[in-house]
Short mmCIF file of C-alpha atoms and ligand atoms in Angstrom, two decimals:
data_model
loop_
_atom_site.label_atom_id
_atom_site.label_comp_id
_atom_site.label_asym_id
_atom_site.label_seq_id
_atom_site.Cartn_x
_atom_site.Cartn_y
_atom_site.Cartn_z
CA MET A 1 -36.53 35.31 57.18
CA LEU A 2 -38.71 36.41 60.08
CA PRO A 3 -40.42 33.83 62.33
CA THR A 4 -44.19 33.36 61.92
CA ALA A 5 -47.05 33.54 64.42
CA LEU A 6 -50.65 32.51 63.80
CA ILE A 7 -53.27 34.22 65.95
CA THR A 8 -56.87 33.05 65.89
CA GLY A 9 -59.55 35.64 66.57
CA ALA A 10 -57.40 38.64 65.66
CA THR A 11 -60.32 40.87 64.64
CA SER A 12 -60.91 42.16 68.15
CA GLY A 13 -59.78 42.36 71.77
CA ILE A 14 -56.95 40.18 73.03
CA GLY A 15 -56.21 38.61 69.64
CA ARG A 16 -55.87 41.95 67.92
CA GLU A 17 -53.54 43.39 70.59
CA THR A 18 -51.48 40.20 70.59
CA ALA A 19 -51.07 40.47 66.81
CA LYS A 20 -49.81 44.04 67.26
CA MET A 21 -47.42 42.97 70.02
CA LEU A 22 -46.02 40.13 67.87
CA ALA A 23 -45.58 42.49 64.91
CA ASP A 24 -43.58 44.69 67.26
CA LEU A 25 -41.39 41.64 68.06
CA LYS A 26 -40.96 41.22 64.27
CA TYR A 27 -43.03 38.13 63.63
CA ASN A 28 -44.72 37.65 60.29
CA LEU A 29 -48.38 37.14 61.10
CA ILE A 30 -51.24 34.96 60.01
CA ILE A 31 -54.38 36.50 61.45
CA THR A 32 -57.75 34.74 61.47
CA GLY A 33 -61.39 35.54 62.14
CA ARG A 34 -64.78 35.75 60.45
CA ARG A 35 -64.77 39.54 59.91
CA LEU A 36 -62.66 39.94 56.78
CA VAL A 37 -62.80 43.75 56.71
CA ARG A 38 -61.23 43.92 60.16
CA LEU A 39 -58.51 41.46 59.18
CA GLU A 40 -57.70 43.57 56.13
CA MET A 41 -57.62 46.75 58.24
CA LEU A 42 -55.18 45.14 60.67
CA LYS A 43 -52.99 43.99 57.78
CA LYS A 44 -52.92 47.57 56.47
CA GLU A 45 -52.05 48.89 59.92
CA LEU A 46 -49.24 46.41 60.63
CA GLU A 47 -47.49 45.87 57.30
CA PRO A 48 -45.76 49.27 57.35
CA THR A 49 -43.87 47.99 60.43
CA GLY A 50 -42.00 45.62 58.10
CA VAL A 51 -43.76 42.31 58.79
CA GLU A 52 -45.83 40.24 56.37
CA VAL A 53 -49.48 39.89 57.43
CA THR A 54 -51.71 37.21 55.90
CA PRO A 55 -55.43 37.25 56.72
CA LEU A 56 -57.27 33.91 56.78
CA ASN A 57 -61.00 34.38 56.84
CA PHE A 58 -62.90 31.36 58.18
CA ASP A 59 -65.17 30.16 60.98
CA ILE A 60 -63.02 28.06 63.31
CA ARG A 61 -66.01 25.87 64.20
CA ASP A 62 -66.07 24.60 60.61
CA ARG A 63 -63.39 21.91 60.38
CA SER A 64 -63.33 21.69 56.59
CA ALA A 65 -63.20 25.50 56.23
CA THR A 66 -60.29 25.52 58.70
CA ILE A 67 -58.42 22.87 56.70
CA LYS A 68 -59.15 24.69 53.43
CA ALA A 69 -57.86 27.99 54.82
CA TRP A 70 -54.70 26.34 56.13
CA GLU A 71 -54.07 24.57 52.81
CA SER A 72 -54.47 27.87 50.95
CA LEU A 73 -51.24 29.14 52.59
CA PRO A 74 -48.01 28.92 50.62
CA GLU A 75 -45.60 26.34 52.07
CA ASN A 76 -43.26 28.95 53.57
CA LEU A 77 -46.15 30.34 55.65
CA GLN A 78 -47.08 26.91 56.99
CA THR A 79 -44.02 27.10 59.23
CA ILE A 80 -45.57 28.33 62.46
CA ASP A 81 -43.30 29.28 65.34
CA ILE A 82 -46.05 30.53 67.67
CA LEU A 83 -49.72 29.56 67.67
CA ILE A 84 -52.02 31.75 69.76
CA ASN A 85 -55.30 29.90 70.27
CA ASN A 86 -57.39 32.92 71.17
CA ALA A 87 -60.69 32.71 69.21
CA GLY A 88 -63.41 32.13 71.74
CA LEU A 89 -66.49 33.43 73.45
CA ALA A 90 -69.06 33.16 76.17
CA ALA A 91 -72.63 33.03 74.89
CA GLY A 92 -75.34 33.73 77.43
CA ALA A 93 -75.25 33.89 81.22
CA ASP A 94 -78.11 31.66 82.27
CA PRO A 95 -78.50 29.08 84.99
CA ILE A 96 -78.04 25.58 83.62
CA GLN A 97 -81.77 24.77 83.82
CA THR A 98 -82.69 27.53 81.37
CA GLY A 99 -79.53 27.58 79.28
CA ASN A 100 -79.83 27.76 75.53
CA GLU A 101 -78.53 24.75 73.60
CA GLU A 102 -77.38 26.89 70.68
CA ASP A 103 -75.26 28.96 73.06
CA TRP A 104 -73.80 25.76 74.51
CA ASP A 105 -72.89 24.49 71.04
CA ARG A 106 -71.32 27.82 70.06
CA MET A 107 -69.07 27.80 73.13
CA PHE A 108 -67.90 24.21 72.86
CA ASP A 109 -67.61 24.29 69.06
CA THR A 110 -65.46 27.45 69.21
CA ASN A 111 -63.53 27.30 72.49
CA VAL A 112 -62.76 23.58 72.47
CA LYS A 113 -63.33 22.00 69.06
CA GLY A 114 -62.19 25.11 67.15
CA LEU A 115 -58.96 25.15 69.15
CA LEU A 116 -58.44 21.48 68.27
CA ASN A 117 -59.29 22.05 64.59
CA ILE A 118 -56.48 24.54 64.03
CA THR A 119 -53.95 23.03 66.44
CA LYS A 120 -54.10 19.63 64.71
CA LEU A 121 -53.00 21.26 61.46
CA ILE A 122 -50.07 23.11 62.97
CA ILE A 123 -48.54 20.48 65.27
CA PRO A 124 -47.02 18.26 62.51
CA GLY A 125 -44.79 21.10 61.25
CA MET A 126 -43.69 21.92 64.79
CA ILE A 127 -42.86 18.25 65.41
CA LYS A 128 -40.86 18.11 62.17
CA ARG A 129 -38.83 21.17 63.15
CA LYS A 130 -38.65 20.12 66.84
CA LYS A 131 -39.65 23.65 67.78
CA GLY A 132 -42.76 25.68 68.48
CA HIS A 133 -44.87 27.39 71.09
CA ILE A 134 -48.61 26.93 71.50
CA ILE A 135 -50.38 29.44 73.76
CA ASN A 136 -54.00 28.75 74.62
CA ILE A 137 -56.06 31.66 75.88
CA SER A 138 -57.88 30.14 78.81
CA SER A 139 -59.49 32.15 81.61
CA ILE A 140 -60.02 32.33 85.33
CA ALA A 141 -63.10 30.34 84.25
CA GLY A 142 -60.67 27.51 83.49
CA SER A 143 -60.03 26.98 87.19
CA GLU A 144 -63.08 28.49 88.88
CA VAL A 145 -66.83 28.15 88.40
CA TYR A 146 -69.31 30.93 89.11
CA ALA A 147 -73.11 31.31 89.01
CA ASN A 148 -74.47 31.19 85.44
CA GLY A 149 -70.99 30.49 84.06
CA ASN A 150 -71.65 26.74 83.81
CA VAL A 151 -70.95 25.86 80.16
CA TYR A 152 -68.43 28.65 79.50
CA CYS A 153 -66.50 27.54 82.60
CA ALA A 154 -66.68 23.93 81.41
CA SER A 155 -65.27 24.93 78.03
CA LYS A 156 -62.36 26.78 79.65
CA HIS A 157 -61.74 23.90 82.09
CA ALA A 158 -61.45 21.81 78.90
CA VAL A 159 -58.91 24.31 77.52
CA GLN A 160 -56.86 23.88 80.71
CA ALA A 161 -57.01 20.08 80.43
CA LEU A 162 -56.03 20.25 76.75
CA THR A 163 -53.13 22.56 77.57
CA LYS A 164 -51.79 20.08 80.11
CA GLY A 165 -52.45 17.12 77.81
CA MET A 166 -50.73 18.77 74.84
CA ARG A 167 -47.74 19.70 77.01
CA ILE A 168 -47.32 16.05 78.01
CA ASP A 169 -47.80 14.63 74.50
CA LEU A 170 -45.54 17.19 72.85
CA LEU A 171 -42.82 16.97 75.51
CA PRO A 172 -40.53 14.70 73.45
CA HIS A 173 -40.79 17.13 70.53
CA ASN A 174 -39.44 20.24 72.27
CA ILE A 175 -42.73 22.12 71.83
CA LYS A 176 -43.75 24.59 74.53
CA VAL A 177 -47.42 24.61 75.52
CA SER A 178 -48.76 27.38 77.75
CA SER A 179 -51.98 28.97 78.81
CA VAL A 180 -52.96 32.49 79.77
CA SER A 181 -55.77 32.83 82.29
CA PRO A 182 -57.11 36.36 82.60
CA GLY A 183 -59.88 37.61 84.83
CA MET A 184 -62.06 40.46 83.56
CA VAL A 185 -60.81 42.06 80.33
CA GLU A 186 -62.87 44.77 78.67
CA THR A 187 -63.16 43.78 75.00
CA GLU A 188 -66.18 42.80 72.90
CA PHE A 189 -66.43 39.71 75.13
CA SER A 190 -69.36 40.86 77.30
CA ILE A 191 -71.25 42.37 74.34
CA VAL A 192 -71.04 38.94 72.69
CA ARG A 193 -71.93 37.16 75.93
CA TYR A 194 -75.08 39.28 76.36
CA HIS A 195 -76.04 38.90 72.70
CA GLY A 196 -75.43 42.56 71.82
CA ASP A 197 -76.99 44.08 74.96
CA THR A 198 -74.41 46.84 75.58
CA LYS A 199 -76.09 47.99 78.80
CA ALA A 200 -75.69 44.54 80.34
CA ALA A 201 -72.11 44.42 79.04
CA ASP A 202 -71.23 47.82 80.54
CA LYS A 203 -72.53 46.68 83.93
CA VAL A 204 -69.88 43.96 84.10
CA TYR A 205 -67.15 46.61 84.37
CA GLN A 206 -69.04 49.20 86.39
CA GLY A 207 -67.19 50.64 89.40
CA LEU A 208 -63.85 48.97 88.72
CA ILE A 209 -60.97 49.15 86.29
CA PRO A 210 -60.86 45.91 84.32
CA LEU A 211 -57.82 44.61 82.44
CA ASN A 212 -57.56 45.73 78.84
CA ALA A 213 -56.45 43.66 75.87
CA LEU A 214 -52.99 45.25 75.91
CA ASP A 215 -52.45 44.03 79.50
CA VAL A 216 -52.97 40.47 78.29
CA ALA A 217 -50.81 40.96 75.20
CA GLU A 218 -48.00 42.21 77.44
CA ALA A 219 -48.28 39.04 79.55
CA ILE A 220 -47.98 37.03 76.33
CA ARG A 221 -44.96 39.13 75.34
CA PHE A 222 -43.28 37.94 78.56
CA MET A 223 -44.09 34.31 77.73
CA VAL A 224 -42.81 34.37 74.15
CA THR A 225 -39.59 36.16 75.03
CA ARG A 226 -38.36 33.62 77.59
CA PRO A 227 -35.23 31.68 76.64
CA ASP A 228 -35.64 28.33 74.81
CA HIS A 229 -35.31 26.28 78.02
CA VAL A 230 -38.07 28.18 79.90
CA ASN A 231 -41.80 27.59 79.50
CA VAL A 232 -44.45 29.51 81.43
CA ASN A 233 -47.08 26.82 82.00
CA ASP A 234 -49.91 29.16 82.91
CA LEU A 235 -50.02 32.87 83.53
CA GLN A 236 -53.02 34.10 85.53
CA LEU A 237 -53.68 37.83 85.65
CA MET A 238 -56.53 39.90 87.05
CA PRO A 239 -57.51 43.47 87.62
CA THR A 240 -56.34 44.74 91.01
CA ALA A 241 -60.03 45.12 91.89
CA GLN A 242 -60.69 41.40 91.33
CA ALA A 243 -59.59 38.69 93.77
CA SER A 244 -61.29 35.69 92.17
CA ALA A 245 -64.01 34.93 89.64
CA ILE A 246 -66.53 35.89 92.35
CA TYR A 247 -64.91 38.58 94.53
CA ASN A 248 -64.61 42.08 93.04
CA HIS A 249 -64.27 45.45 94.70
CA ARG A 250 -66.46 48.10 93.08
CA ALA A 251 -66.60 51.79 93.89
CA GLN A 252 -70.11 52.72 95.11
P1 NDP B 301 -63.59 39.51 71.68
O1 NDP B 301 -65.03 39.20 71.50
O2 NDP B 301 -63.16 40.93 71.64
O3 NDP B 301 -62.73 38.68 70.60
C1 NDP B 301 -63.06 37.35 70.27
C2 NDP B 301 -62.31 36.95 69.00
O4 NDP B 301 -62.64 35.57 68.72
C3 NDP B 301 -62.75 37.77 67.79
O5 NDP B 301 -61.63 38.10 67.02
C4 NDP B 301 -63.65 36.82 67.01
O6 NDP B 301 -63.53 37.04 65.61
C5 NDP B 301 -63.03 35.45 67.37
N1 NDP B 301 -64.01 34.39 67.17
C6 NDP B 301 -65.12 34.14 67.91
N2 NDP B 301 -65.82 33.13 67.36
C7 NDP B 301 -65.14 32.74 66.24
C8 NDP B 301 -65.36 31.76 65.25
N3 NDP B 301 -66.45 30.95 65.27
N4 NDP B 301 -64.47 31.62 64.24
C9 NDP B 301 -63.38 32.43 64.21
N5 NDP B 301 -63.10 33.36 65.11
C10 NDP B 301 -63.98 33.53 66.13
O7 NDP B 301 -63.18 38.83 73.07
P2 NDP B 301 -61.78 38.68 73.84
O8 NDP B 301 -60.68 39.31 73.11
O9 NDP B 301 -62.02 39.07 75.23
O10 NDP B 301 -61.64 37.08 73.80
C11 NDP B 301 -60.51 36.39 73.33
C12 NDP B 301 -60.30 35.15 74.17
O11 NDP B 301 -60.02 35.52 75.51
C13 NDP B 301 -61.51 34.20 74.24
O12 NDP B 301 -61.05 32.88 74.13
C14 NDP B 301 -62.08 34.47 75.63
O13 NDP B 301 -62.77 33.35 76.13
C15 NDP B 301 -60.80 34.74 76.40
N6 NDP B 301 -60.95 35.48 77.64
C16 NDP B 301 -61.59 36.69 77.68
C17 NDP B 301 -61.71 37.38 78.86
C18 NDP B 301 -62.46 38.67 78.99
O14 NDP B 301 -62.88 39.03 80.11
N7 NDP B 301 -62.63 39.41 77.92
C19 NDP B 301 -61.12 36.85 80.11
C20 NDP B 301 -60.50 35.56 79.96
C21 NDP B 301 -60.40 34.93 78.77
P3 NDP B 301 -64.77 37.13 64.59
O15 NDP B 301 -65.99 37.52 65.37
O16 NDP B 301 -64.33 38.15 63.58
O17 NDP B 301 -64.85 35.75 64.00
C1 8X3 B 302 -63.76 35.67 80.90
C2 8X3 B 302 -63.63 36.04 82.33
O1 8X3 B 302 -64.79 35.97 84.60
O2 8X3 B 302 -66.18 36.34 82.62
O3 8X3 B 302 -63.19 34.43 80.66
O4 8X3 B 302 -65.27 34.17 83.08
S1 8X3 B 302 -65.03 35.59 83.19
#
């Protein structure tokens, strides 16, 4: 039987490319997200490669919906070898004094509490089998703070702290815990951040070549193909034209 990976937020961007990469490595997949049609399309695309793909359609902010979705899986699919905690977003880019409370809730409820909601369900099986790998998609915003990034950066700093905390707590159980910390990646991320304003989103990547979702999936491929005794704690990657969260080099 093939090993199983669960990827949250597989309807778009990094999650979608990571699902494709893991199918290529011959993992059966559980793919999650709120857009069911996209999950079904991905299942259709990947199943001919010989892996089983199970869509789970729920909002990760909703703890009871998350539990219900998990419990709907047959027992053999509740054996997760790799968990990719990817579902996440930035909402808004405002200074703290004019920030929108709904945006703040969305970010913390998804990036932090959503990650906890799903992870809590998966850890017991990993502990039982004394095996597993949890990869949290963090960000350069998990170690740096930039103007108007306030709450998003705080949520990703929390992801970094949780990654370290999980690694310590799960140490006796032989479970690997890692994070990936990309800089700019062109996905639907900026469209979501700017509430659908595609012009504002395009401006983020103007004059430079950002990372794409495949670049990040390839970094994850490296992490999941290390031998059992090797864990990559954190893998930070950026476009060549980006030196930090603040310094970019753009063509004029
Ligand atoms: P996308 O917007 O392309 O993808 C985000 C994914 O998260 C979608 O599949 C979306 O699915 C899912 N998601 C968001 N909210 C929820 C929710 N409430 N419940 C379930 N799923 C949800 O962005 P990226 O691929 O860029 O983002 C993926 C991760 O990478 C995020 O954690 C982001 O913070 C991080 N990241 C992104 C960077 C970038 O520059 N793009 C850089 C560094 C980190 P759906 O809408 O169908 O529910
Ligand atoms: C996304 C990258 O620089 O917009 O996490 O925070 S950044």
